[in-house]
Coordinates of C-alpha atoms in Angstrom, one line a residue:
X8 CA 77.5 56.4 -32.3
X9 CA 76.3 56.1 -28.8
X10 CA 74.6 52.4 -28.4
X11 CA 77.7 51.3 -29.9
X12 CA 80.8 49.2 -28.5
X13 CA 82.9 48.3 -31.1
X14 CA 85.3 50.4 -34.2
X15 CA 87.5 52.6 -33.8
X16 CA 91.2 53.5 -35.1
X17 CA 92.7 49.9 -34.1
X18 CA 93.0 47.6 -37.5
X19 CA 95.9 44.7 -36.1
X20 CA 94.6 41.1 -37.8
X21 CA 94.0 38.3 -36.0
X22 CA 96.7 35.6 -38.0
X23 CA 100.0 38.9 -36.8
X24 CA 101.5 38.3 -33.8
X25 CA 99.1 39.6 -31.3
X26 CA 101.3 42.9 -29.0
X27 CA 101.4 42.4 -25.9
X28 CA 98.7 43.0 -22.8
X29 CA 100.0 45.7 -20.3
X30 CA 99.7 43.6 -16.7
X31 CA 98.1 45.9 -14.3
X32 CA 98.9 46.6 -11.0
X33 CA 96.2 44.5 -9.7
X34 CA 95.1 41.5 -8.5
X35 CA 92.3 39.3 -9.3
X36 CA 90.1 39.0 -5.3
X37 CA 86.8 35.9 -5.6
X38 CA 83.9 37.4 -4.8
X39 CA 81.5 36.0 -1.8
X40 CA 78.7 33.9 -2.8
X41 CA 76.4 36.9 -1.3
X42 CA 78.6 39.7 -2.8
X43 CA 77.8 37.7 -6.4
X44 CA 74.7 37.0 -5.1
X45 CA 74.0 41.4 -4.2
X46 CA 76.2 41.9 -8.0
X47 CA 73.2 40.0 -9.4
X48 CA 70.6 41.5 -8.0
X49 CA 71.6 45.1 -8.2
X50 CA 73.7 45.8 -10.5
X51 CA 73.4 43.1 -13.3
X52 CA 69.4 41.7 -13.0
X53 CA 68.3 45.8 -13.1
X54 CA 70.5 46.4 -16.3
X55 CA 68.8 44.4 -18.1
X56 CA 65.4 45.0 -17.0
X57 CA 65.3 47.6 -18.6
X58 CA 66.7 46.9 -21.9
X59 CA 69.7 46.8 -22.9
X60 CA 69.1 46.7 -26.9
X61 CA 66.1 48.5 -26.8
X62 CA 64.9 50.2 -23.8
X63 CA 61.5 48.5 -22.3
X64 CA 59.7 51.7 -21.0
X65 CA 58.4 50.5 -17.1
X66 CA 61.6 49.0 -16.7
X67 CA 63.1 52.3 -17.4
X68 CA 60.4 53.7 -14.7
X69 CA 60.8 50.9 -12.6
X70 CA 65.1 51.8 -12.5
X71 CA 64.5 55.6 -12.0
X72 CA 61.3 55.3 -9.6
X73 CA 63.9 52.8 -6.7
X74 CA 67.7 54.7 -8.4
X75 CA 68.9 51.7 -9.4
X76 CA 72.2 53.0 -10.6
X77 CA 73.1 54.6 -7.2
X78 CA 72.5 51.9 -6.3
X79 CA 74.3 49.7 -8.0
X80 CA 78.1 52.6 -7.9
X81 CA 77.3 52.5 -4.7
X82 CA 77.2 48.3 -4.2
X83 CA 80.6 48.8 -6.7
X84 CA 82.2 51.4 -4.0
X85 CA 82.0 49.8 -1.1
X86 CA 83.5 46.2 -2.4
X87 CA 86.1 48.2 -3.7
X88 CA 86.7 50.0 -0.5
X89 CA 86.5 46.8 1.6
X90 CA 88.8 44.4 -1.0
X91 CA 90.6 46.6 -3.1
X92 CA 90.8 47.2 -6.6
X93 CA 90.4 44.0 -7.8
X94 CA 89.3 43.2 -11.2
X95 CA 87.0 41.3 -8.8
X96 CA 85.5 38.3 -10.0
X97 CA 82.5 35.6 -10.2
X98 CA 81.4 32.5 -12.3
X99 CA 78.0 32.7 -13.4
X100 CA 76.7 31.1 -16.6
X101 CA 79.3 28.4 -16.2
X102 CA 82.3 30.7 -17.1
X103 CA 84.1 33.5 -15.9
X104 CA 84.1 36.5 -15.3
X105 CA 85.9 40.4 -14.7
X106 CA 84.5 43.6 -12.9
X107 CA 87.2 45.9 -12.8
X108 CA 87.1 48.5 -10.2
X109 CA 89.1 51.6 -11.2
X110 CA 89.5 53.2 -13.9
X111 CA 93.0 52.6 -15.1
X112 CA 92.1 48.4 -15.0
X113 CA 88.4 49.5 -17.0
X114 CA 90.7 51.8 -20.1
X115 CA 93.5 48.2 -19.7
X116 CA 91.0 46.6 -21.4
X117 CA 89.4 48.8 -23.9
X118 CA 93.0 49.8 -25.4
X119 CA 93.6 45.7 -25.9
X120 CA 90.5 45.4 -28.3
X121 CA 90.4 43.2 -30.2
X122 CA 93.1 40.8 -29.1
X123 CA 93.2 39.8 -25.7
X124 CA 90.0 41.4 -25.6
X125 CA 87.9 42.0 -28.5
X126 CA 84.0 43.2 -28.0
X127 CA 82.2 40.5 -29.7
X128 CA 81.6 38.5 -26.1
X129 CA 79.3 35.6 -27.2
X130 CA 76.5 37.4 -25.1
X131 CA 76.3 40.4 -27.6
X132 CA 76.9 38.1 -30.4
X133 CA 74.2 36.3 -29.1
X134 CA 71.4 39.3 -29.2
X135 CA 72.9 41.4 -32.2
X136 CA 73.1 38.5 -33.8
X137 CA 69.5 38.8 -34.4
X138 CA 69.4 42.0 -36.9
X139 CA 73.3 42.5 -37.6
X140 CA 74.6 39.2 -38.0
X141 CA 77.7 40.4 -40.3
X142 CA 78.4 43.6 -38.0
X143 CA 81.4 44.8 -36.9
X144 CA 80.2 44.0 -33.1
X145 CA 79.6 40.8 -32.9
X146 CA 83.0 39.9 -36.2
X147 CA 85.6 38.3 -35.3
X148 CA 89.2 37.8 -36.8
X149 CA 90.0 39.4 -40.5
X150 CA 86.4 39.7 -41.0
X151 CA 86.4 42.2 -38.3
X152 CA 89.7 44.1 -39.7
X153 CA 87.5 44.5 -42.5
X154 CA 84.2 45.6 -41.1
X155 CA 86.1 47.8 -39.2
X156 CA 87.7 49.5 -41.2
X157 CA 85.0 49.9 -44.4
X158 CA 82.5 51.0 -41.4
X159 CA 85.2 54.1 -40.1
X160 CA 85.1 55.1 -44.2
X161 CA 81.7 55.8 -44.4
X162 CA 81.0 57.2 -41.4
X163 CA 84.5 59.3 -41.7
X164 CA 85.9 58.6 -38.4
X165 CA 87.5 61.4 -37.2
X166 CA 86.6 63.8 -39.1
X167 CA 84.7 66.6 -37.6
X168 CA 81.9 67.3 -39.8
X169 CA 81.1 64.6 -42.7
X170 CA 80.6 65.0 -46.0
X171 CA 76.7 64.7 -45.3
X172 CA 76.3 68.0 -43.0
X173 CA 75.0 69.7 -44.8
X174 CA 72.6 67.5 -45.7
X175 CA 73.0 66.2 -42.1
X176 CA 71.7 69.5 -41.2
X177 CA 69.3 70.3 -43.1
X178 CA 67.5 66.9 -42.3
X179 CA 67.1 67.4 -38.9
X180 CA 66.1 71.5 -39.0
X181 CA 64.0 70.4 -41.4
X182 CA 62.3 67.5 -38.6
X183 CA 62.5 69.5 -35.9
X184 CA 61.0 72.6 -37.5
X185 CA 57.4 70.2 -38.2
X186 CA 57.5 68.9 -34.6
X187 CA 57.4 72.6 -32.9
X188 CA 55.0 73.4 -35.7
X189 CA 52.6 70.8 -34.7
X190 CA 53.7 70.7 -30.9
X191 CA 52.9 75.0 -30.9
X192 CA 49.0 74.0 -33.0
X193 CA 48.7 71.5 -30.6
X194 CA 48.9 71.8 -26.6
X195 CA 52.3 72.8 -26.8
X196 CA 54.1 69.2 -24.9
X197 CA 57.3 67.5 -25.9
X198 CA 57.1 64.4 -25.1
X199 CA 59.0 60.9 -25.7
X200 CA 56.5 60.1 -28.8
X201 CA 56.8 62.4 -30.2
X202 CA 60.5 63.6 -29.9
X203 CA 60.8 60.2 -30.6
X204 CA 59.1 59.6 -34.0
X205 CA 61.1 62.9 -35.3
X206 CA 63.8 61.2 -34.4
X207 CA 63.2 58.1 -36.4
X208 CA 62.5 60.9 -39.4
X209 CA 65.6 62.4 -39.5
X210 CA 67.2 59.2 -39.3
X211 CA 65.6 57.4 -42.4
X212 CA 66.9 60.0 -44.1
X213 CA 70.2 60.5 -43.1
X214 CA 71.3 57.2 -42.8
X215 CA 68.6 55.9 -46.0
X216 CA 67.6 59.2 -47.4
X217 CA 64.2 61.1 -47.3
X218 CA 62.5 58.7 -49.5
X219 CA 62.7 56.2 -46.1
X220 CA 61.2 59.1 -44.2
X221 CA 57.8 57.4 -43.8
X222 CA 59.2 54.2 -44.1
X223 CA 57.5 53.6 -40.2
X224 CA 57.4 49.7 -40.5
X225 CA 61.1 49.3 -41.4
X226 CA 61.9 51.0 -37.6
X227 CA 59.0 49.1 -36.6
X228 CA 60.5 45.8 -37.8
X229 CA 64.1 46.7 -36.5
X230 CA 62.4 47.2 -33.2
X231 CA 60.6 44.0 -33.0
X232 CA 64.1 42.8 -33.8
X233 CA 65.9 44.6 -31.2
X234 CA 63.4 43.8 -28.5
X235 CA 64.6 39.6 -28.9
X236 CA 67.4 40.6 -29.0
X237 CA 67.8 42.5 -25.0
X238 CA 66.0 38.4 -24.4
X239 CA 70.5 37.7 -26.3
X240 CA 70.5 33.4 -25.0
X241 CA 66.4 33.4 -24.8
X242 CA 65.4 34.2 -27.4
X243 CA 64.6 32.4 -30.2
X244 CA 66.2 33.6 -34.1
X245 CA 63.6 35.8 -35.5
X246 CA 64.9 34.9 -39.2
X247 CA 62.1 35.2 -41.3
X248 CA 61.4 38.8 -40.0
X249 CA 65.2 39.2 -40.2
X250 CA 65.3 38.7 -44.3
X251 CA 61.7 41.2 -43.9
X252 CA 63.6 43.9 -42.3
X253 CA 66.6 43.2 -44.7
X254 CA 64.7 43.0 -47.6
X255 CA 62.9 46.6 -47.3
X256 CA 66.2 47.7 -45.7
X257 CA 68.8 46.7 -49.9
X258 CA 65.4 48.4 -51.0
X259 CA 66.8 52.2 -50.0
X260 CA 70.0 51.2 -49.9
X261 CA 69.8 50.8 -53.6
X262 CA 68.4 53.2 -54.2
X263 CA 72.1 55.2 -52.5
X264 CA 70.3 58.6 -52.6
X265 CA 72.9 61.7 -52.6
X266 CA 73.7 62.6 -49.8
X267 CA 72.5 60.5 -47.4
X268 CA 74.9 57.9 -45.7
X269 CA 73.2 55.4 -48.3
X270 CA 74.9 57.0 -50.5
X271 CA 78.3 57.2 -49.2
X272 CA 78.2 53.1 -48.2
X273 CA 77.3 53.1 -52.2
X274 CA 80.4 55.0 -53.0
X275 CA 83.7 52.7 -50.9
X276 CA 85.1 49.7 -51.7
X277 CA 84.5 46.7 -49.7
X278 CA 85.6 43.3 -49.9
X279 CA 84.3 41.0 -50.7
X280 CA 83.0 39.4 -46.8
X281 CA 82.2 43.1 -45.5
X282 CA 78.5 42.7 -46.0
X283 CA 78.1 46.6 -46.7
X284 CA 74.6 46.3 -46.0
X285 CA 75.0 44.3 -43.6
X286 CA 76.2 47.4 -41.1
X287 CA 73.9 49.6 -41.7
X288 CA 71.5 48.5 -39.2
X289 CA 73.9 48.9 -36.2
X290 CA 74.0 52.8 -37.7
X291 CA 70.2 53.2 -37.1
X292 CA 70.2 50.6 -33.5
X293 CA 72.9 53.4 -32.3
X294 CA 71.3 56.7 -34.0
X295 CA 67.8 55.2 -31.6
X296 CA 70.1 55.9 -28.6
X297 CA 71.3 59.4 -29.4
X298 CA 67.9 60.3 -29.7
X299 CA 67.3 59.4 -25.5
X300 CA 70.6 61.4 -25.2
X301 CA 69.9 64.2 -27.7
X302 CA 65.3 64.7 -25.1
X303 CA 68.1 64.3 -21.5
X304 CA 70.5 67.2 -22.7
X305 CA 67.0 69.3 -23.9
X306 CA 65.3 68.9 -20.2
X307 CA 68.6 69.3 -18.4
X308 CA 68.8 72.8 -20.2
X309 CA 65.7 73.4 -19.2
X310 CA 66.3 73.1 -15.5
X311 CA 70.1 74.8 -15.9
X312 CA 69.6 78.6 -17.5
X313 CA 73.3 79.1 -17.0
X314 CA 74.3 76.7 -19.0
X315 CA 71.3 77.2 -21.7
X316 CA 71.9 80.3 -22.3
X317 CA 75.3 79.4 -23.4
X318 CA 73.9 77.7 -26.2
X319 CA 72.0 80.5 -27.3
X320 CA 75.0 82.7 -27.1
X321 CA 77.0 80.2 -28.7
X322 CA 74.2 79.6 -32.0
X323 CA 72.6 83.5 -31.8
X324 CA 76.5 83.7 -33.8
X325 CA 76.4 81.0 -35.9
X326 CA 74.8 80.5 -39.4
X327 CA 72.6 77.1 -37.7
X328 CA 71.6 76.7 -42.2
X329 CA 75.0 75.6 -42.4
X330 CA 77.6 72.9 -41.2
X331 CA 78.7 73.8 -37.6
X332 CA 81.0 71.9 -34.9
X333 CA 78.6 74.1 -31.7
X334 CA 82.0 73.1 -29.5
X335 CA 79.2 74.3 -26.4
X336 CA 75.7 72.9 -27.4
X337 CA 77.9 69.5 -28.5
X338 CA 79.3 69.4 -25.7
X339 CA 76.1 69.1 -23.1
X340 CA 75.5 65.9 -25.5
X341 CA 78.6 64.8 -24.3
X342 CA 77.6 65.5 -21.1
X343 CA 74.8 63.6 -21.3
X344 CA 76.3 61.3 -22.0
X345 CA 78.4 60.8 -18.9
X346 CA 75.2 61.3 -16.7
X347 CA 73.0 58.4 -18.1
X348 CA 75.0 56.9 -19.7
X349 CA 72.9 54.7 -23.1
X350 CA 75.4 51.6 -22.7
X351 CA 76.0 50.6 -18.8
X352 CA 77.8 48.2 -19.5
X353 CA 80.6 48.2 -21.4
X354 CA 81.5 44.5 -21.9
X355 CA 84.6 42.1 -23.3
X356 CA 86.0 38.9 -23.8
X357 CA 89.6 38.1 -23.4
X358 CA 90.6 35.2 -26.3
X359 CA 93.7 34.3 -24.2
X360 CA 95.0 34.5 -20.7
X361 CA 96.0 37.3 -19.0
X362 CA 97.6 38.7 -16.4
X363 CA 96.9 40.6 -13.7
X364 CA 99.6 41.5 -10.7
X365 CA 100.5 38.8 -8.9
X366 CA 97.1 36.3 -10.3
X367 CA 95.9 35.6 -14.1
X368 CA 92.7 35.2 -15.6
X369 CA 91.6 32.5 -18.5
X370 CA 90.8 32.8 -22.1
X371 CA 87.8 33.6 -22.6
X372 CA 87.1 35.2 -19.4
X373 CA 84.2 38.4 -19.6
X374 CA 85.4 41.7 -18.6
X375 CA 81.7 43.6 -17.0
X376 CA 82.5 47.5 -17.4
X377 CA 79.7 48.7 -16.0
X378 CA 80.4 53.0 -17.1
X379 CA 77.6 54.8 -14.2
X380 CA 81.0 53.6 -11.4
X381 CA 82.9 55.3 -12.6
X382 CA 81.2 57.9 -14.8
X383 CA 79.7 59.1 -11.4
X384 CA 82.6 58.3 -9.5
X385 CA 82.1 60.4 -5.5
X386 CA 86.2 61.5 -6.2
X387 CA 85.5 63.8 -9.5
X388 CA 84.5 67.0 -8.2
X389 CA 82.1 67.4 -11.3
X390 CA 80.3 63.9 -11.0
X391 CA 76.6 64.5 -10.0
X392 CA 76.3 68.3 -11.7
X393 CA 75.5 68.8 -15.4
X394 CA 79.3 70.6 -15.9
X395 CA 79.3 70.9 -20.3
X396 CA 82.8 72.8 -19.4
X397 CA 84.8 69.7 -18.8
X398 CA 84.5 68.7 -23.3
X399 CA 86.2 72.3 -23.7
X400 CA 88.7 72.9 -20.8
X401 CA 90.9 69.0 -21.1
X402 CA 90.1 68.3 -17.4
X403 CA 87.5 65.0 -19.9
X404 CA 90.8 64.1 -22.3
X405 CA 92.9 64.3 -19.4
X406 CA 90.0 62.4 -17.2
X407 CA 90.6 58.3 -18.3
X408 CA 87.3 57.7 -15.9
X409 CA 85.4 59.3 -19.4
X410 CA 84.1 56.7 -22.1
X411 CA 80.4 58.2 -23.2
X412 CA 81.5 56.9 -26.9
X413 CA 83.7 53.8 -25.4
X414 CA 87.0 54.5 -25.5
X415 CA 90.1 52.7 -27.5
X416 CA 90.6 50.8 -30.7
X417 CA 86.4 49.7 -30.2
X418 CA 85.5 54.0 -29.7
X419 CA 82.2 54.7 -32.1
X420 CA 83.4 55.3 -35.2
X421 CA 80.0 57.2 -35.7
X422 CA 81.4 59.9 -32.7
X423 CA 81.1 62.9 -34.7
X424 CA 78.3 62.2 -37.1
X425 CA 76.2 61.6 -33.8
X426 CA 77.5 64.5 -32.6
X427 CA 76.3 66.6 -34.9
X428 CA 72.6 65.4 -35.9
X429 CA 72.0 65.9 -32.1
X430 CA 74.0 69.6 -31.3
X431 CA 71.9 70.7 -33.9
X432 CA 68.7 68.9 -33.0
X433 CA 69.5 71.0 -29.9
X434 CA 70.2 74.8 -30.8
X435 CA 66.9 74.0 -33.3
X436 CA 64.7 73.5 -30.0
X437 CA 66.2 76.2 -28.4
X438 CA 66.4 78.9 -31.6
X439 CA 62.8 80.4 -30.6
X440 CA 61.6 78.1 -28.1
X441 CA 61.5 78.0 -24.4
X442 CA 60.9 74.5 -23.1
X443 CA 59.4 73.8 -19.4
X444 CA 59.4 70.2 -18.3
X445 CA 57.0 68.9 -16.0
X446 CA 57.9 67.2 -13.0
X447 CA 61.7 70.2 -13.0
X448 CA 62.6 69.7 -8.7
X449 CA 64.8 66.4 -9.9
X450 CA 66.9 68.1 -12.1
X451 CA 67.7 71.5 -10.2
X452 CA 70.7 72.6 -10.4
X453 CA 71.1 72.9 -7.0
X454 CA 70.7 68.8 -5.8
X455 CA 72.8 66.3 -7.0
X456 CA 71.5 64.9 -10.4
X457 CA 70.1 61.4 -10.6
X458 CA 71.9 58.3 -11.2
X459 CA 68.9 57.0 -13.3
X460 CA 66.6 58.9 -16.1
X461 CA 63.3 57.6 -17.1
X462 CA 63.7 59.4 -20.5
X463 CA 59.9 58.0 -20.9
X464 CA 58.2 60.0 -18.6
X465 CA 60.0 63.3 -19.5
X466 CA 57.7 65.9 -20.9
X467 CA 58.8 69.7 -21.3
X468 CA 56.1 72.8 -22.4
X469 CA 57.8 74.9 -25.8
X470 CA 57.1 77.9 -25.1
X471 CA 58.0 80.4 -28.0
X472 CA 60.7 82.5 -27.2

């Protein structure tokens, strides 16, 4: 799932001998005090201000207005040109950090999960434990292995069409149909508030079952806990609110509705320490990022007529009432994530000393992988263009720099489920309607696409087609 940065295929227990980590030929380079201050001001602070766990409306608006991702990418590119391939190291908050500056080094770190590069960093645990203290992303050792295996089993990792695909397609089409009906009967406009409300209804049905459709209180509780998570170490634990949220969540899970993930969760054997219900908050959280991806993809298609026509051609020959891979539509979703990663920073923390060229980085080093640096690298001919074809012709597969759903053993286990839901939503929204953006100029196909796109500010007129 797109906001996820933790699930995949490897299940090496921490008690087993760790496989030797490949050594990068690149030697760490120490950032000067001036460069460290610029990194904090132009890369880290804007990302935090926009919201890491839940997006902040004012922060996203400011980020787009100030082109913060473009500035951050330019800074990191300039530091790479000046200092070499790095990684760039600095000290902050009493410990060491490293920023990989090449796609090869980023891939090395992501491939090394969970040993020597653990996804359960200190910062991530402080943030996510607000609402998922037993989630796989904040787990370590044997507990992580068991929870990871359970997540993969329920989410049917690496299965293109989940066994719940018929219910997912039915749910998404019903909810998008109701949205379009209400919009057509009203002012004809789809904004983020309306789209997000529709998406939340669909997600509650997909994860918990049809009876949870209108439980907006559950989502509101989770959003409050996620907002606290935005502050990481600075926020006190909201244990009373989390207890109320968990009781409400478990009441839905106890029904184990067939066709929902709750039903699959109930059917899947779990080791004693897994806490199956404790894995569900992250699924709800990650589906929220998928909403941002889908809405941005819809905005892109509204200004890129060639790609929109290709989606229409694909959906015209498909039975949209049945599960379908819709490869071109899925590729449009993947391009949305490439252009605007919903998780700008992928975090890892070394569990032991690691060798880098002629140097070494100590255990406990935090690795900050800034995805926009690699997704928008100027050496990529399609860096600032909407090019879904790269996900179909092998270009993306052969490009180490692209990591829309993370990469390596911590790759998102819900990737295919998210792509099914989002591509189904796009197909349904475009089936009988065209969408005209309020401000088309910023997404014109004849100019570079912005590095930051505020989804809160998107407004589309839905016109019968």
